[in-house]
Short mmCIF file of C-alpha atoms and ligand atoms in Angstrom, two decimals:
data_model
loop_
_atom_site.label_atom_id
_atom_site.label_comp_id
_atom_site.label_asym_id
_atom_site.label_seq_id
_atom_site.Cartn_x
_atom_site.Cartn_y
_atom_site.Cartn_z
CA UNK A 1090 140.99 71.99 145.42
CA UNK A 1091 141.61 71.05 148.88
CA UNK A 1092 141.77 73.05 151.82
CA UNK A 1093 139.01 74.78 153.50
CA UNK A 1094 135.56 74.05 151.80
CA UNK A 1095 131.96 75.58 152.65
CA UNK A 1096 129.25 73.23 155.01
CA UNK A 1097 127.67 70.60 153.25
CA UNK A 1098 124.48 72.07 152.51
CA UNK A 1099 125.25 75.81 152.60
CA UNK A 1100 126.13 77.93 149.06
CA UNK A 1101 127.82 80.89 148.36
CA UNK A 1102 125.61 83.35 146.16
CA UNK A 1103 127.81 84.73 143.38
CA UNK A 1104 127.91 87.28 141.23
CA UNK A 1105 126.75 87.46 137.19
CA UNK A 1106 130.51 85.43 135.35
CA UNK A 1107 131.57 83.65 137.76
CA UNK A 1108 132.44 80.30 135.99
CA UNK A 1109 129.34 77.63 136.42
CA UNK A 1110 126.84 80.01 138.34
CA UNK A 1111 123.62 78.32 138.90
CA UNK A 1112 120.95 80.49 138.88
CA UNK A 1113 119.28 79.96 142.57
CA UNK A 1114 122.41 81.05 144.12
CA UNK A 1115 122.91 84.13 141.57
CA UNK A 1116 123.62 87.29 143.89
CA UNK A 1117 121.46 89.30 142.09
CA UNK A 1118 118.42 86.39 141.33
CA UNK A 1119 118.40 87.09 145.10
CA UNK A 1120 118.15 90.37 145.33
CA UNK A 1121 115.93 91.15 142.44
CA UNK A 1122 113.82 89.15 144.30
CA UNK A 1123 113.83 90.80 147.34
CA UNK A 1124 113.01 93.73 145.86
CA UNK A 1125 110.58 93.04 143.75
CA UNK A 1126 108.85 91.07 146.68
CA UNK A 1127 109.53 94.65 149.44
CA UNK A 1128 107.34 96.42 145.89
CA UNK A 1129 104.71 94.26 145.89
CA UNK A 1130 104.85 93.60 150.24
CA UNK A 1131 104.77 97.52 151.51
CA UNK A 1132 103.00 98.39 148.40
CA UNK A 1133 99.98 96.65 150.13
CA UNK A 1134 100.81 98.01 153.81
CA UNK A 1135 103.66 95.80 155.04
CA UNK A 1136 106.74 97.26 157.23
CA UNK A 1137 109.95 95.75 157.33
CA UNK A 1138 110.77 93.58 160.12
CA UNK A 1139 113.77 91.88 160.65
CA UNK A 1140 115.13 89.51 163.67
CA UNK A 1141 117.79 87.53 164.77
CA UNK A 1142 118.90 84.79 163.36
CA UNK A 1143 119.16 82.87 166.11
CA UNK A 1144 116.84 82.58 169.26
CA UNK A 1145 116.76 80.56 172.68
CA UNK A 1146 115.58 76.64 171.46
CA UNK A 1147 112.38 77.02 173.75
CA UNK A 1148 111.46 79.11 170.50
CA UNK A 1149 111.24 77.02 168.16
CA UNK A 1150 110.42 73.83 170.33
CA UNK A 1151 107.55 75.78 171.42
CA UNK A 1152 106.71 77.28 168.35
CA UNK A 1153 106.80 75.01 165.51
CA UNK A 1154 106.27 72.19 167.64
CA UNK A 1155 107.91 69.27 169.08
CA UNK A 1156 106.73 66.78 166.86
CA UNK A 1157 107.90 68.18 163.91
CA UNK A 1158 111.09 66.85 161.66
CA UNK A 1159 112.47 70.55 162.05
CA UNK A 1160 112.52 70.00 165.81
CA UNK A 1161 112.70 66.18 165.89
CA UNK A 1162 115.84 66.66 163.05
CA UNK A 1163 117.01 69.35 161.92
CA UNK A 1164 117.82 71.86 164.51
CA UNK A 1165 121.05 73.17 164.34
CA UNK A 1166 122.16 74.08 167.82
CA UNK A 1167 124.69 76.05 169.83
CA UNK A 1168 125.53 76.44 173.32
CA UNK A 1169 127.40 78.98 175.14
CA UNK A 1170 127.59 80.36 178.45
CA UNK A 1171 125.00 78.20 179.95
CA UNK A 1172 121.90 78.84 177.34
CA UNK A 1173 120.52 76.40 174.17
CA UNK A 1174 120.17 78.86 170.96
CA UNK A 1175 119.11 77.56 167.71
CA UNK A 1176 119.79 78.89 164.13
CA UNK A 1177 116.25 80.00 162.65
CA UNK A 1178 114.69 77.54 160.75
CA UNK A 1179 111.98 79.56 159.59
CA UNK A 1180 110.59 83.49 160.12
CA UNK A 1181 106.86 82.75 161.28
CA UNK A 1182 108.08 81.49 164.66
CA UNK A 1183 111.15 84.50 165.65
CA UNK A 1184 108.72 87.23 164.26
CA UNK A 1185 105.96 86.44 166.85
CA UNK A 1186 107.82 86.63 169.47
CA UNK A 1187 109.32 89.70 167.99
CA UNK A 1188 105.59 90.17 167.68
CA UNK A 1189 104.99 89.81 171.73
CA UNK A 1190 108.62 90.66 173.26
CA UNK A 1191 108.08 94.08 171.68
CA UNK A 1192 104.40 94.71 172.08
CA UNK A 1193 103.93 95.38 168.61
CA UNK A 1194 99.80 94.68 169.35
CA UNK A 1195 100.19 99.04 169.74
CA UNK A 1196 100.64 98.81 166.21
CA UNK A 1197 96.92 99.28 163.96
CA UNK A 1198 95.91 96.22 163.88
CA UNK A 1199 96.09 93.74 161.54
CA UNK A 1200 99.32 94.57 161.27
CA UNK A 1201 101.25 93.70 158.42
CA UNK A 1202 104.82 92.72 158.42
CA UNK A 1203 107.33 91.37 156.27
CA UNK A 1204 110.84 89.57 156.00
CA UNK A 1205 113.70 87.93 154.12
CA UNK A 1206 116.73 86.16 155.45
CA UNK A 1207 119.07 82.83 155.62
CA UNK A 1208 117.19 80.09 157.45
CA UNK A 1209 118.69 77.17 158.89
CA UNK A 1210 117.59 73.05 158.97
CA UNK A 1211 119.92 70.65 158.74
CA UNK A 1212 118.40 69.13 156.02
CA UNK A 1213 120.04 66.34 153.82
CA UNK A 1214 121.25 68.37 151.19
CA UNK A 1215 119.79 67.78 147.31
CA UNK A 1216 118.66 69.98 144.44
CA UNK A 1217 115.96 72.86 146.23
CA UNK A 1218 116.69 71.62 149.56
CA UNK A 1219 119.97 72.88 151.17
CA UNK A 1220 120.84 73.98 154.90
CA UNK A 1221 121.01 77.26 154.44
CA UNK A 1222 118.29 78.26 152.38
CA UNK A 1223 116.55 81.63 151.84
CA UNK A 1224 112.72 82.43 152.50
CA UNK A 1225 111.26 85.83 151.50
CA UNK A 1226 108.09 86.54 154.60
CA UNK A 1227 105.22 87.99 155.22
CA UNK A 1228 102.74 87.79 158.09
CA UNK A 1229 100.10 89.52 159.42
CA UNK A 1230 98.71 89.54 162.81
CA UNK A 1231 95.92 90.45 164.62
CA UNK A 1232 92.82 89.39 162.62
CA UNK A 1233 91.51 86.36 161.55
CA UNK A 1234 89.05 88.18 159.08
CA UNK A 1235 89.24 85.52 156.41
CA UNK A 1236 89.42 88.40 153.64
CA UNK A 1237 92.80 88.42 155.13
CA UNK A 1238 93.62 85.05 154.43
CA UNK A 1239 92.24 85.77 150.95
CA UNK A 1240 95.19 89.42 150.75
CA UNK A 1241 97.64 87.06 151.99
CA UNK A 1242 97.32 83.95 149.65
CA UNK A 1243 96.32 87.12 146.34
CA UNK A 1244 100.09 88.55 147.23
CA UNK A 1245 102.22 85.93 147.37
CA UNK A 1246 100.01 84.70 143.69
CA UNK A 1247 100.88 88.92 142.57
CA UNK A 1248 104.95 87.72 143.72
CA UNK A 1249 104.62 84.70 141.10
CA UNK A 1250 102.66 87.20 138.34
CA UNK A 1251 105.28 89.59 138.83
CA UNK A 1252 108.05 87.48 138.34
CA UNK A 1253 106.77 86.20 135.41
CA UNK A 1254 106.65 82.58 136.27
CA UNK A 1255 103.37 80.85 135.44
CA UNK A 1256 102.94 77.21 135.75
CA UNK A 1257 101.96 77.13 139.56
CA UNK A 1258 99.43 75.53 141.18
CA UNK A 1259 98.02 76.98 144.32
CA UNK A 1260 96.08 74.02 146.72
CA UNK A 1261 94.05 75.50 149.01
CA UNK A 1262 92.67 73.17 152.18
CA UNK A 1263 91.88 73.70 156.17
CA UNK A 1264 93.62 72.19 159.44
CA UNK A 1265 90.66 73.15 161.54
CA UNK A 1266 89.95 74.48 164.69
CA UNK A 1267 92.12 72.58 167.38
CA UNK A 1268 89.50 70.83 168.61
CA UNK A 1269 88.18 69.69 164.74
CA UNK A 1270 92.22 68.24 164.94
CA UNK A 1271 91.85 66.87 168.15
CA UNK A 1272 88.49 64.57 166.58
CA UNK A 1273 91.04 63.88 163.59
CA UNK A 1274 94.05 62.65 165.10
CA UNK A 1275 91.31 60.32 167.30
CA UNK A 1276 90.08 58.89 164.40
CA UNK A 1277 93.81 58.61 162.23
CA UNK A 1278 94.96 57.04 165.60
CA UNK A 1279 92.29 54.16 165.59
CA UNK A 1280 92.34 53.96 162.04
CA UNK A 1281 96.46 53.43 161.95
CA UNK A 1282 97.07 51.56 165.39
CA UNK A 1283 96.14 48.10 164.22
CA UNK A 1284 98.44 48.36 161.86
CA UNK A 1285 101.37 49.99 164.00
CA UNK A 1286 104.27 47.11 162.38
CA UNK A 1287 103.99 48.84 159.06
CA UNK A 1288 104.95 52.30 159.80
CA UNK A 1289 108.13 53.19 159.44
CA UNK A 1290 109.64 54.71 163.19
CA UNK A 1291 109.35 58.86 162.39
CA UNK A 1292 105.35 57.57 161.64
CA UNK A 1293 105.39 55.54 164.90
CA UNK A 1294 106.44 58.24 167.18
CA UNK A 1295 103.55 60.01 165.27
CA UNK A 1296 100.91 58.22 165.40
CA UNK A 1297 101.39 59.43 169.75
CA UNK A 1298 102.40 62.76 169.20
CA UNK A 1299 100.21 64.00 165.97
CA UNK A 1300 99.09 61.44 164.06
CA UNK A 1301 97.95 64.17 161.09
CA UNK A 1302 101.97 64.31 159.92
CA UNK A 1303 101.60 60.66 159.05
CA UNK A 1304 99.89 61.80 156.38
CA UNK A 1305 103.39 64.08 155.26
CA UNK A 1306 104.98 61.12 155.55
CA UNK A 1307 108.04 61.44 152.64
CA UNK A 1308 108.07 56.97 153.75
CA UNK A 1309 107.24 54.72 150.75
CA UNK A 1310 105.90 52.00 153.13
CA UNK A 1311 103.62 55.05 155.13
CA UNK A 1312 102.45 55.91 151.94
CA UNK A 1313 101.50 52.40 150.76
CA UNK A 1314 99.45 51.88 153.63
CA UNK A 1315 98.25 55.45 153.57
CA UNK A 1316 96.50 54.33 149.69
CA UNK A 1317 95.38 51.24 151.31
CA UNK A 1318 93.50 52.28 154.33
CA UNK A 1319 92.13 55.52 152.17
CA UNK A 1320 91.74 57.51 155.70
CA UNK A 1321 89.22 60.50 155.12
CA UNK A 1322 90.48 63.78 154.84
CA UNK A 1323 90.65 66.73 157.68
CA UNK A 1324 88.24 68.80 155.02
CA UNK A 1325 85.49 66.58 156.18
CA UNK A 1326 86.21 67.16 160.08
CA UNK A 1327 86.34 71.21 160.06
CA UNK A 1328 83.72 72.18 162.51
CA UNK A 1329 80.94 74.54 161.62
CA UNK A 1330 83.55 77.91 162.56
CA UNK A 1331 86.98 76.43 160.73
CA UNK A 1332 84.39 74.98 157.62
CA UNK A 1333 82.16 78.75 157.52
CA UNK A 1334 85.62 80.80 157.33
CA UNK A 1335 86.75 78.38 154.63
CA UNK A 1336 84.31 79.07 152.59
CA UNK A 1337 84.84 82.09 152.78
CA UNK A 1338 88.34 82.06 151.57
CA UNK A 1339 88.01 80.16 148.81
CA UNK A 1340 85.13 82.61 147.52
CA UNK A 1341 86.91 86.10 147.92
CA UNK A 1342 90.24 84.01 145.87
CA UNK A 1343 86.90 83.89 142.84
CA UNK A 1344 85.84 86.65 143.01
CA UNK A 1345 89.46 87.95 142.53
CA UNK A 1346 90.05 85.33 139.82
CA UNK A 1347 92.64 83.41 141.46
CA UNK A 1348 92.59 80.00 139.62
CA UNK A 1349 92.92 77.52 143.33
CA UNK A 1350 92.60 73.67 143.75
CA UNK A 1351 91.03 72.37 146.72
CA UNK A 1352 93.70 69.68 148.45
CA UNK A 1353 91.88 68.14 151.32
CA UNK A 1354 95.46 66.22 152.20
CA UNK A 1355 96.99 69.60 152.65
CA UNK A 1356 98.48 69.50 155.79
CA UNK A 1357 101.71 71.48 156.38
CA UNK A 1358 104.62 70.84 158.61
CA UNK A 1359 104.76 72.80 161.21
CA UNK A 1360 102.20 72.34 164.12
CA UNK A 1361 101.15 75.90 164.73
CA UNK A 1362 98.56 75.77 161.95
CA UNK A 1363 94.98 76.21 162.05
CA UNK A 1364 92.28 76.52 160.16
CA UNK A 1365 93.65 77.70 156.05
CA UNK A 1366 96.62 76.13 154.68
CA UNK A 1367 98.07 76.24 151.10
CA UNK A 1368 101.18 75.67 149.12
CA UNK A 1369 101.95 76.88 145.73
CA UNK A 1370 103.37 74.01 144.02
CA UNK A 1371 105.90 74.80 140.58
CA UNK A 1372 106.20 71.75 138.21
CA UNK A 1373 109.77 72.64 137.97
CA UNK A 1374 110.40 72.20 141.51
CA UNK A 1375 109.66 68.38 141.32
CA UNK A 1376 106.55 67.16 142.69
CA UNK A 1377 106.60 67.13 146.52
CA UNK A 1378 108.62 70.67 146.80
CA UNK A 1379 106.72 73.47 147.54
CA UNK A 1380 107.87 76.93 146.17
CA UNK A 1381 106.30 78.13 149.30
CA UNK A 1382 103.40 77.59 151.71
CA UNK A 1383 101.24 79.22 154.05
CA UNK A 1384 98.83 78.94 156.96
CA UNK A 1385 96.60 80.72 159.30
CA UNK A 1386 98.46 80.00 163.03
CA UNK A 1387 95.72 81.54 165.62
CA UNK A 1388 97.19 80.26 168.77
CA UNK A 1389 100.72 80.91 168.43
CA UNK A 1390 101.57 83.68 170.54
CA UNK A 1391 99.44 82.80 173.13
CA UNK A 1392 102.63 79.38 172.81
CA UNK A 1393 105.08 81.55 173.00
CA UNK A 1394 103.46 83.51 176.28
CA UNK A 1395 101.51 86.11 174.68
CA UNK A 1396 97.88 87.91 174.44
CA UNK A 1397 95.37 86.16 171.59
CA UNK A 1398 96.66 87.07 168.42
CA UNK A 1399 95.14 85.43 165.12
CA UNK A 1400 98.10 85.74 162.53
CA UNK A 1401 98.22 84.52 159.16
CA UNK A 1402 101.32 83.98 156.74
CA UNK A 1403 103.39 82.73 153.81
CA UNK A 1404 107.35 82.33 153.01
CA UNK A 1405 108.44 81.60 149.93
CA UNK A 1406 111.71 79.58 148.81
CA UNK A 1407 113.92 81.55 147.01
CA UNK A 1408 116.48 79.49 145.83
CA UNK A 1409 112.86 78.00 144.59
CA UNK A 1410 111.87 80.63 142.96
CA UNK A 1411 114.89 81.09 141.00
CA UNK A 1412 114.92 77.33 139.97
CA UNK A 1413 110.78 77.72 138.65
CA UNK A 1414 112.16 81.28 136.73
CA UNK A 1415 114.69 78.81 134.79
CA UNK A 1416 112.88 76.06 134.04
CA UNK A 1417 110.10 78.37 132.17
CA UNK A 1418 112.88 80.40 130.86
CA UNK A 1419 112.25 83.68 131.99
CA UNK A 1420 115.07 85.60 132.77
CA UNK A 1421 116.20 88.49 135.47
CA UNK A 1422 116.16 92.54 134.32
CA UNK A 1423 119.13 93.59 133.14
CA UNK A 1424 121.27 95.59 135.73
CA UNK A 1425 121.03 99.28 134.68
CA UNK A 1426 123.97 100.20 132.22
CA UNK A 1427 127.42 102.33 132.32
CA UNK A 1428 126.16 105.56 131.31
CA UNK A 1429 129.34 107.42 131.89
CA UNK A 1430 132.88 106.25 131.47
CA UNK A 1431 135.74 109.04 132.66
CA UNK A 1432 139.03 108.11 131.11
CA UNK A 1433 142.45 110.26 131.20
CA UNK A 1434 144.68 111.31 128.83
CA UNK A 1435 148.01 112.01 131.15
CA UNK A 1436 148.93 110.37 134.22
CA UNK A 1437 148.43 113.79 135.66
CA UNK A 1438 144.74 114.11 135.26
CA UNK A 1439 143.95 110.45 136.31
CA UNK A 1440 142.72 112.00 139.93
CA UNK A 1441 140.41 114.66 137.66
CA UNK A 1442 138.76 112.05 136.07
CA UNK A 1443 138.09 109.95 139.25
CA UNK A 1444 136.48 112.96 140.95
CA UNK A 1445 133.91 113.43 137.94
CA UNK A 1446 133.26 110.19 138.07
CA UNK A 1447 132.33 109.71 141.79
CA UNK A 1448 129.55 113.40 140.49
CA UNK A 1449 128.46 111.25 138.18
CA UNK A 1450 127.40 108.26 140.28
CA UNK A 1451 124.78 110.86 141.73
CA UNK A 1452 122.98 110.11 137.82
CA UNK A 1453 123.92 106.39 136.77
CA UNK A 1454 126.78 104.06 137.03
CA UNK A 1455 129.70 105.72 136.60
CA UNK A 1456 133.68 104.04 136.18
CA UNK A 1457 136.93 105.69 135.38
CA UNK A 1458 140.29 104.60 133.80
CA UNK A 1459 142.91 103.44 136.39
CA UNK A 1460 145.79 104.07 133.68
CA UNK A 1461 145.89 106.98 131.37
CA UNK A 1462 145.71 106.17 128.17
CA UNK A 1463 145.29 106.96 123.48
CA UNK A 1464 141.80 108.13 123.12
CA UNK A 1465 141.06 105.76 120.86
CA UNK A 1466 142.15 102.91 123.40
CA UNK A 1467 139.53 104.36 125.98
CA UNK A 1468 137.02 104.43 123.24
CA UNK A 1469 137.19 100.89 122.90
CA UNK A 1470 137.07 100.58 126.27
CA UNK A 1471 134.06 102.30 126.55
CA UNK A 1472 132.20 100.92 123.97
CA UNK A 1473 133.10 96.85 125.73
CA UNK A 1474 131.64 98.39 128.52
CA UNK A 1475 128.80 99.27 126.76
CA UNK A 1476 128.94 102.86 128.26
CA UNK A 1477 126.42 105.58 126.99
CA UNK A 1478 129.22 108.77 126.88
CA UNK A 1479 132.81 108.74 127.63
CA UNK A 1480 134.42 111.57 129.02
CA UNK A 1481 138.06 112.11 127.87
CA UNK A 1482 140.54 114.64 129.78
CA UNK A 1483 144.23 115.36 129.14
CA UNK A 1484 146.19 117.95 130.95
CA UNK A 1485 145.20 121.36 129.00
CA UNK A 1486 141.53 120.25 129.03
CA UNK A 1487 141.91 119.79 133.06
CA UNK A 1488 143.58 123.41 133.22
CA UNK A 1489 140.73 124.90 131.26
CA UNK A 1490 138.34 123.10 133.33
CA UNK A 1491 137.16 121.24 130.79
CA UNK A 1492 136.32 117.62 129.16
CA UNK A 1493 135.34 116.27 126.05
CA UNK A 1494 132.07 114.43 126.08
CA UNK A 1495 131.49 111.58 123.75
CA UNK A 1496 127.73 110.25 123.14
CA UNK A 1497 129.02 107.39 122.01
CA UNK A 1498 125.33 106.13 120.89
CA UNK A 1499 125.09 109.09 118.31
CA UNK A 1500 128.58 110.26 118.16
CA UNK A 1501 128.63 113.47 118.35
CA UNK A 1502 131.32 114.81 120.39
CA UNK A 1503 131.66 118.23 122.28
CA UNK A 1504 134.12 119.97 124.61
CA UNK A 1505 131.95 121.55 127.47
CA UNK A 1506 132.98 123.18 131.08
CA UNK A 1507 133.01 120.13 133.87
CA UNK A 1508 130.57 121.69 136.42
CA UNK A 1509 128.36 121.31 133.06
CA UNK A 1510 128.93 117.68 132.71
CA UNK A 1511 126.37 116.39 135.33
CA UNK A 1512 123.55 118.64 133.09
CA UNK A 1513 124.85 117.22 129.50
CA UNK A 1514 124.67 113.04 130.75
CA UNK A 1515 120.81 112.29 129.23
CA UNK A 1516 118.95 109.61 132.05
CA UNK A 1517 120.45 105.96 132.66
CA UNK A 1518 120.79 104.19 129.71
P1 AMP B 3035 107.83 75.21 155.07
O1 AMP B 3035 108.98 76.56 156.13
O2 AMP B 3035 109.00 74.15 155.33
O3 AMP B 3035 106.73 75.67 154.99
O4 AMP B 3035 108.60 76.15 153.97
C1 AMP B 3035 108.77 77.06 152.79
C2 AMP B 3035 108.99 77.38 152.22
O5 AMP B 3035 110.51 77.36 152.11
C3 AMP B 3035 109.04 75.93 151.16
O6 AMP B 3035 107.90 75.94 150.21
C4 AMP B 3035 110.56 75.67 150.35
O7 AMP B 3035 110.37 76.93 149.10
C5 AMP B 3035 110.84 76.62 151.61
N1 AMP B 3035 112.46 75.73 151.70
C6 AMP B 3035 112.07 74.99 153.43
N2 AMP B 3035 112.99 73.86 152.81
C7 AMP B 3035 113.84 74.32 152.32
C8 AMP B 3035 115.09 73.89 152.44
N3 AMP B 3035 115.76 72.96 153.54
N4 AMP B 3035 115.87 74.20 151.25
C9 AMP B 3035 115.54 74.98 150.16
N5 AMP B 3035 114.46 75.63 150.36
C10 AMP B 3035 113.28 75.19 151.59
#
């Protein structure tokens, strides 16, 4: 089709029955995930929050960090009336900005917040990687207790579990405290500097800005050099405090029977992480692609001009969760079936039929006929729609204030008062 198309790397989320509907772009799939996560997270005491789709660019530059791919290469920015904005690339920095700006420190600590929505990164689009994608986000502010870290991870696992996805691996690490990272970055600088000419252009810049990010590089030449030099890992450079904190997080997870692999190479893409960092991988999504990840970010509120507020959070990619479900053959729950089909037998009863359907919608899904038809035809339509009941209304019923109600499962048929219709519909199918 020539003409207007959506921008590259964006998707329309479509209803069931759309031709060539893909699991990751099923609108019902997206909603199912959001509703399920809302239940899991709100049952754990989280409250829903929503921030604007765009932020002042400084929030992301300061919050996410100048050395990250997000800021260096993937920002969707816009200028208007002298200000520079960015379409939000992730949820954490905006939520911490909102926490500081709106005085949410007044909430009982720790404040547990969750959100979902579209995020934007100017990446090269491919399966599981888009320019507009959707995340589920959970953030806890106001405590650095390792129990909070472990609970956050446990909630992520609970979402996975409730979805019915099984083939996952939880990779857990710690990126230490800032002073640990300083020492580690210096070690990496000393290690890589003599081989600088072999590093990719991006990693040459990382050598100055944040050498740890070299380890996370997607470039093959960088990965070859890493394999050759065999750098020691951040986990071996943890100071005493970060090390004790990490040990406790691991102990809690073990107590709860949550399996994890300690992965010393976990770096995570964003600069604000401290201590606990983790990713959840799924074999169906591909080697380098995580379903989601999270980490602790105790210094972020200060970076955004607020008071010291420890925090931790995670995000799932909704499209990636749907890809994982499809890979494992996990289907979405069936949508609610049709409770009632109200069918007009005459032109003159179309209006009453519609009104009865409107009322029945208090109890469940109800539709009505837009055209009068013979009773047999209507019943055929109702069966095709998988309705539980059909209510037939002709002019004599309309005059008497009655309706003929047929239970399509049992075949039982009765004439009842219209006012009794609701009480005669038994539950949703
Ligand atoms: P991040 O904020 O980079 O840690 O991303 C958290 C999760 O969001 C990832 O594990 C993915 O599931 C998802 N995600 C990140 N970037 C993209 C993208 N460009 N397209 C689709 N999903 C993404």
